[in-house]
Amino acid sequence: MAGKKNHTLLKLVLLLLLVAVIGMGGWLGLSFKRAESLLTEASASYDQIKLNAEKGDYAQALVDARTAATLTSQAADELDGVQWDLASKLPVLGVDVSTMRSISSIAGTLSDDAVIPVLDAWDELSGSGVLVDGQLDASQVQAKAGQVVQLAQEVSDAAAVVDTCREQADALQTSHFDEVNAWADELRSTIGSASEVVDSLASVADVVLGVSSAFSALTGA
């Protein structure tokens, strides 16, 4: 009789474990889909940043950059959930969790510490009368010398952040899941787009600094 009870108890424990495993799998699956959707949307926003920067519409590019930052932040929050904390402790799967979290972290750094600051600096400068009908107003450039220097510094800092993000992305561990490896490839492409935006603003900053220096030489300021 006691043996039968023990057997029944064992079956109950195994059943509960099976339910827990299935529930955990479903929980992770739904969370994975949410994170994937957010990162995909963020990547699309980066495509728009590049397109708008190429058109010279840096104000809209800044809007897109803030959208990308929000989406990557939401993805990071999703991957910081307790379900992923538990998954990170599991053999093999822990590597995948680490890679996923690194991808969202790098994407967040790219937007928060590189793209947004440099676009913000340009937006502030261009909105202060430096540009008139698309042309530089030399007198305004000189009057806004502090903002010009700030733009140049932001561009330099952003370029360094982009380089760091690229190194981190290249060092990502290969996941056991094709979807996660696709995230990594998408991230590397996004970093390339961000680099082009920063480079384009570096060229603009060089021109503005050149005008500022020339004006200073002419006026003896």
mmCIF file of N, CA and C in Angstrom, residues 36-54 57-74 107 110-111 115-116 119 186 189-191 193-194 197:
data_model
loop_
_atom_site.group_PDB
_atom_site.id
_atom_site.type_symbol
_atom_site.label_atom_id
_atom_site.label_comp_id
_atom_site.label_asym_id
_atom_site.label_seq_id
_atom_site.Cartn_x
_atom_site.Cartn_y
_atom_site.Cartn_z
ATOM 1 N N GLU A 36 12.131 40.056 -29.984
ATOM 2 C CA GLU A 36 12.465 40.010 -31.407
ATOM 3 C C GLU A 36 11.725 41.111 -32.176
ATOM 4 N N SER A 37 10.448 41.276 -31.857
ATOM 5 C CA SER A 37 9.647 42.308 -32.521
ATOM 6 C C SER A 37 10.192 43.707 -32.234
ATOM 7 N N LEU A 38 10.554 43.951 -30.979
ATOM 8 C CA LEU A 38 11.075 45.261 -30.590
ATOM 9 C C LEU A 38 12.404 45.565 -31.276
ATOM 10 N N LEU A 39 13.286 44.575 -31.333
ATOM 11 C CA LEU A 39 14.587 44.789 -31.968
ATOM 12 C C LEU A 39 14.454 44.947 -33.483
ATOM 13 N N THR A 40 13.490 44.252 -34.066
ATOM 14 C CA THR A 40 13.238 44.398 -35.500
ATOM 15 C C THR A 40 12.737 45.808 -35.817
ATOM 16 N N GLU A 41 11.838 46.313 -34.969
ATOM 17 C CA GLU A 41 11.338 47.676 -35.150
ATOM 18 C C GLU A 41 12.455 48.695 -34.958
ATOM 19 N N ALA A 42 13.318 48.437 -33.993
ATOM 20 C CA ALA A 42 14.441 49.348 -33.752
ATOM 21 C C ALA A 42 15.359 49.391 -34.967
ATOM 22 N N SER A 43 15.602 48.225 -35.568
ATOM 23 C CA SER A 43 16.440 48.158 -36.761
ATOM 24 C C SER A 43 15.814 48.953 -37.907
ATOM 25 N N ALA A 44 14.491 48.861 -38.038
ATOM 26 C CA ALA A 44 13.789 49.620 -39.084
ATOM 27 C C ALA A 44 13.931 51.125 -38.839
ATOM 28 N N SER A 45 13.911 51.516 -37.571
ATOM 29 C CA SER A 45 14.089 52.934 -37.235
ATOM 30 C C SER A 45 15.482 53.408 -37.617
ATOM 31 N N TYR A 46 16.472 52.539 -37.442
ATOM 32 C CA TYR A 46 17.838 52.901 -37.836
ATOM 33 C C TYR A 46 17.940 53.068 -39.352
ATOM 34 N N ASP A 47 17.191 52.249 -40.088
ATOM 35 C CA ASP A 47 17.170 52.410 -41.544
ATOM 36 C C ASP A 47 16.624 53.794 -41.908
ATOM 37 N N GLN A 48 15.611 54.221 -41.180
ATOM 38 C CA GLN A 48 15.026 55.538 -41.423
ATOM 39 C C GLN A 48 15.989 56.657 -41.033
ATOM 40 N N ILE A 49 16.750 56.443 -39.962
ATOM 41 C CA ILE A 49 17.752 57.440 -39.556
ATOM 42 C C ILE A 49 18.726 57.666 -40.709
ATOM 43 N N LYS A 50 19.207 56.567 -41.270
ATOM 44 C CA LYS A 50 20.171 56.659 -42.368
ATOM 45 C C LYS A 50 19.562 57.371 -43.575
ATOM 46 N N LEU A 51 18.336 56.983 -43.949
ATOM 47 C CA LEU A 51 17.680 57.584 -45.108
ATOM 48 C C LEU A 51 17.480 59.083 -44.923
ATOM 49 N N ASN A 52 17.012 59.472 -43.741
ATOM 50 C CA ASN A 52 16.760 60.883 -43.476
ATOM 51 C C ASN A 52 18.060 61.689 -43.388
ATOM 52 N N ALA A 53 19.103 61.066 -42.846
ATOM 53 C CA ALA A 53 20.401 61.749 -42.781
ATOM 54 C C ALA A 53 20.944 61.975 -44.183
ATOM 55 N N GLU A 54 20.762 60.987 -45.054
ATOM 56 C CA GLU A 54 21.222 61.124 -46.433
ATOM 57 C C GLU A 54 20.493 62.260 -47.147
ATOM 58 N N ASP A 57 17.780 65.582 -43.665
ATOM 59 C CA ASP A 57 16.692 65.844 -42.719
ATOM 60 C C ASP A 57 17.090 65.289 -41.354
ATOM 61 N N TYR A 58 18.009 65.996 -40.693
ATOM 62 C CA TYR A 58 18.535 65.508 -39.421
ATOM 63 C C TYR A 58 17.516 65.629 -38.290
ATOM 64 N N ALA A 59 16.564 66.536 -38.432
ATOM 65 C CA ALA A 59 15.530 66.674 -37.403
ATOM 66 C C ALA A 59 14.685 65.407 -37.345
ATOM 67 N N GLN A 60 14.292 64.885 -38.510
ATOM 68 C CA GLN A 60 13.518 63.648 -38.538
ATOM 69 C C GLN A 60 14.381 62.460 -38.138
ATOM 70 N N ALA A 61 15.655 62.516 -38.511
ATOM 71 C CA ALA A 61 16.578 61.452 -38.114
ATOM 72 C C ALA A 61 16.659 61.367 -36.591
ATOM 73 N N LEU A 62 16.614 62.532 -35.939
ATOM 74 C CA LEU A 62 16.653 62.566 -34.478
ATOM 75 C C LEU A 62 15.397 61.934 -33.891
ATOM 76 N N VAL A 63 14.253 62.196 -34.503
ATOM 77 C CA VAL A 63 12.997 61.572 -34.059
ATOM 78 C C VAL A 63 13.109 60.054 -34.185
ATOM 79 N N ASP A 64 13.634 59.596 -35.311
ATOM 80 C CA ASP A 64 13.814 58.154 -35.533
ATOM 81 C C ASP A 64 14.786 57.562 -34.520
ATOM 82 N N ALA A 65 15.835 58.315 -34.187
ATOM 83 C CA ALA A 65 16.836 57.827 -33.228
ATOM 84 C C ALA A 65 16.219 57.651 -31.848
ATOM 85 N N ARG A 66 15.359 58.581 -31.468
ATOM 86 C CA ARG A 66 14.697 58.465 -30.161
ATOM 87 C C ARG A 66 13.727 57.292 -30.141
ATOM 88 N N THR A 67 13.095 57.038 -31.285
ATOM 89 C CA THR A 67 12.218 55.869 -31.389
ATOM 90 C C THR A 67 13.033 54.590 -31.223
ATOM 91 N N ALA A 68 14.176 54.538 -31.900
ATOM 92 C CA ALA A 68 15.052 53.367 -31.801
ATOM 93 C C ALA A 68 15.522 53.160 -30.365
ATOM 94 N N ALA A 69 15.843 54.251 -29.686
ATOM 95 C CA ALA A 69 16.308 54.160 -28.297
ATOM 96 C C ALA A 69 15.214 53.597 -27.390
ATOM 97 N N THR A 70 13.991 54.052 -27.596
ATOM 98 C CA THR A 70 12.862 53.556 -26.796
ATOM 99 C C THR A 70 12.650 52.071 -27.026
ATOM 100 N N LEU A 71 12.702 51.662 -28.276
ATOM 101 C CA LEU A 71 12.468 50.255 -28.621
ATOM 102 C C LEU A 71 13.568 49.346 -28.055
ATOM 103 N N THR A 72 14.822 49.775 -28.157
ATOM 104 C CA THR A 72 15.912 48.948 -27.632
ATOM 105 C C THR A 72 15.851 48.878 -26.113
ATOM 106 N N SER A 73 15.410 49.961 -25.480
ATOM 107 C CA SER A 73 15.263 49.961 -24.027
ATOM 108 C C SER A 73 14.173 48.969 -23.608
ATOM 109 N N GLN A 74 13.082 48.948 -24.349
ATOM 110 C CA GLN A 74 11.996 48.012 -24.057
ATOM 111 C C GLN A 74 12.441 46.569 -24.264
ATOM 112 N N ALA A 107 22.891 47.712 -28.760
ATOM 113 C CA ALA A 107 21.976 48.546 -29.545
ATOM 114 C C ALA A 107 21.555 49.778 -28.752
ATOM 115 N N LEU A 110 24.445 52.253 -28.592
ATOM 116 C CA LEU A 110 24.608 52.893 -29.900
ATOM 117 C C LEU A 110 23.678 54.094 -30.047
ATOM 118 N N SER A 111 22.423 53.915 -29.652
ATOM 119 C CA SER A 111 21.462 55.008 -29.797
ATOM 120 C C SER A 111 21.643 56.069 -28.718
ATOM 121 N N VAL A 115 24.310 58.032 -31.478
ATOM 122 C CA VAL A 115 23.445 58.649 -32.489
ATOM 123 C C VAL A 115 22.642 59.830 -31.942
ATOM 124 N N ILE A 116 21.972 59.636 -30.800
ATOM 125 C CA ILE A 116 21.141 60.722 -30.258
ATOM 126 C C ILE A 116 21.969 61.947 -29.856
ATOM 127 N N LEU A 119 23.118 63.872 -33.027
ATOM 128 C CA LEU A 119 21.986 64.489 -33.732
ATOM 129 C C LEU A 119 21.382 65.627 -32.909
ATOM 130 N N GLU A 186 21.982 41.688 -37.876
ATOM 131 C CA GLU A 186 21.209 42.924 -38.028
ATOM 132 C C GLU A 186 21.856 44.053 -37.229
ATOM 133 N N SER A 189 24.840 45.388 -39.039
ATOM 134 C CA SER A 189 24.400 46.252 -40.131
ATOM 135 C C SER A 189 23.956 47.616 -39.604
ATOM 136 N N THR A 190 23.262 47.594 -38.465
ATOM 137 C CA THR A 190 22.802 48.836 -37.842
ATOM 138 C C THR A 190 23.979 49.702 -37.425
ATOM 139 N N ILE A 191 25.008 49.084 -36.886
ATOM 140 C CA ILE A 191 26.210 49.827 -36.486
ATOM 141 C C ILE A 191 26.849 50.477 -37.705
ATOM 142 N N SER A 193 25.259 51.491 -40.369
ATOM 143 C CA SER A 193 24.410 52.637 -40.720
ATOM 144 C C SER A 193 24.680 53.815 -39.792
ATOM 145 N N ALA A 194 24.806 53.524 -38.492
ATOM 146 C CA ALA A 194 25.080 54.576 -37.513
ATOM 147 C C ALA A 194 26.419 55.232 -37.804
ATOM 148 N N VAL A 197 26.038 57.760 -40.545
ATOM 149 C CA VAL A 197 25.389 58.988 -40.071
ATOM 150 C C VAL A 197 26.393 59.867 -39.332
#
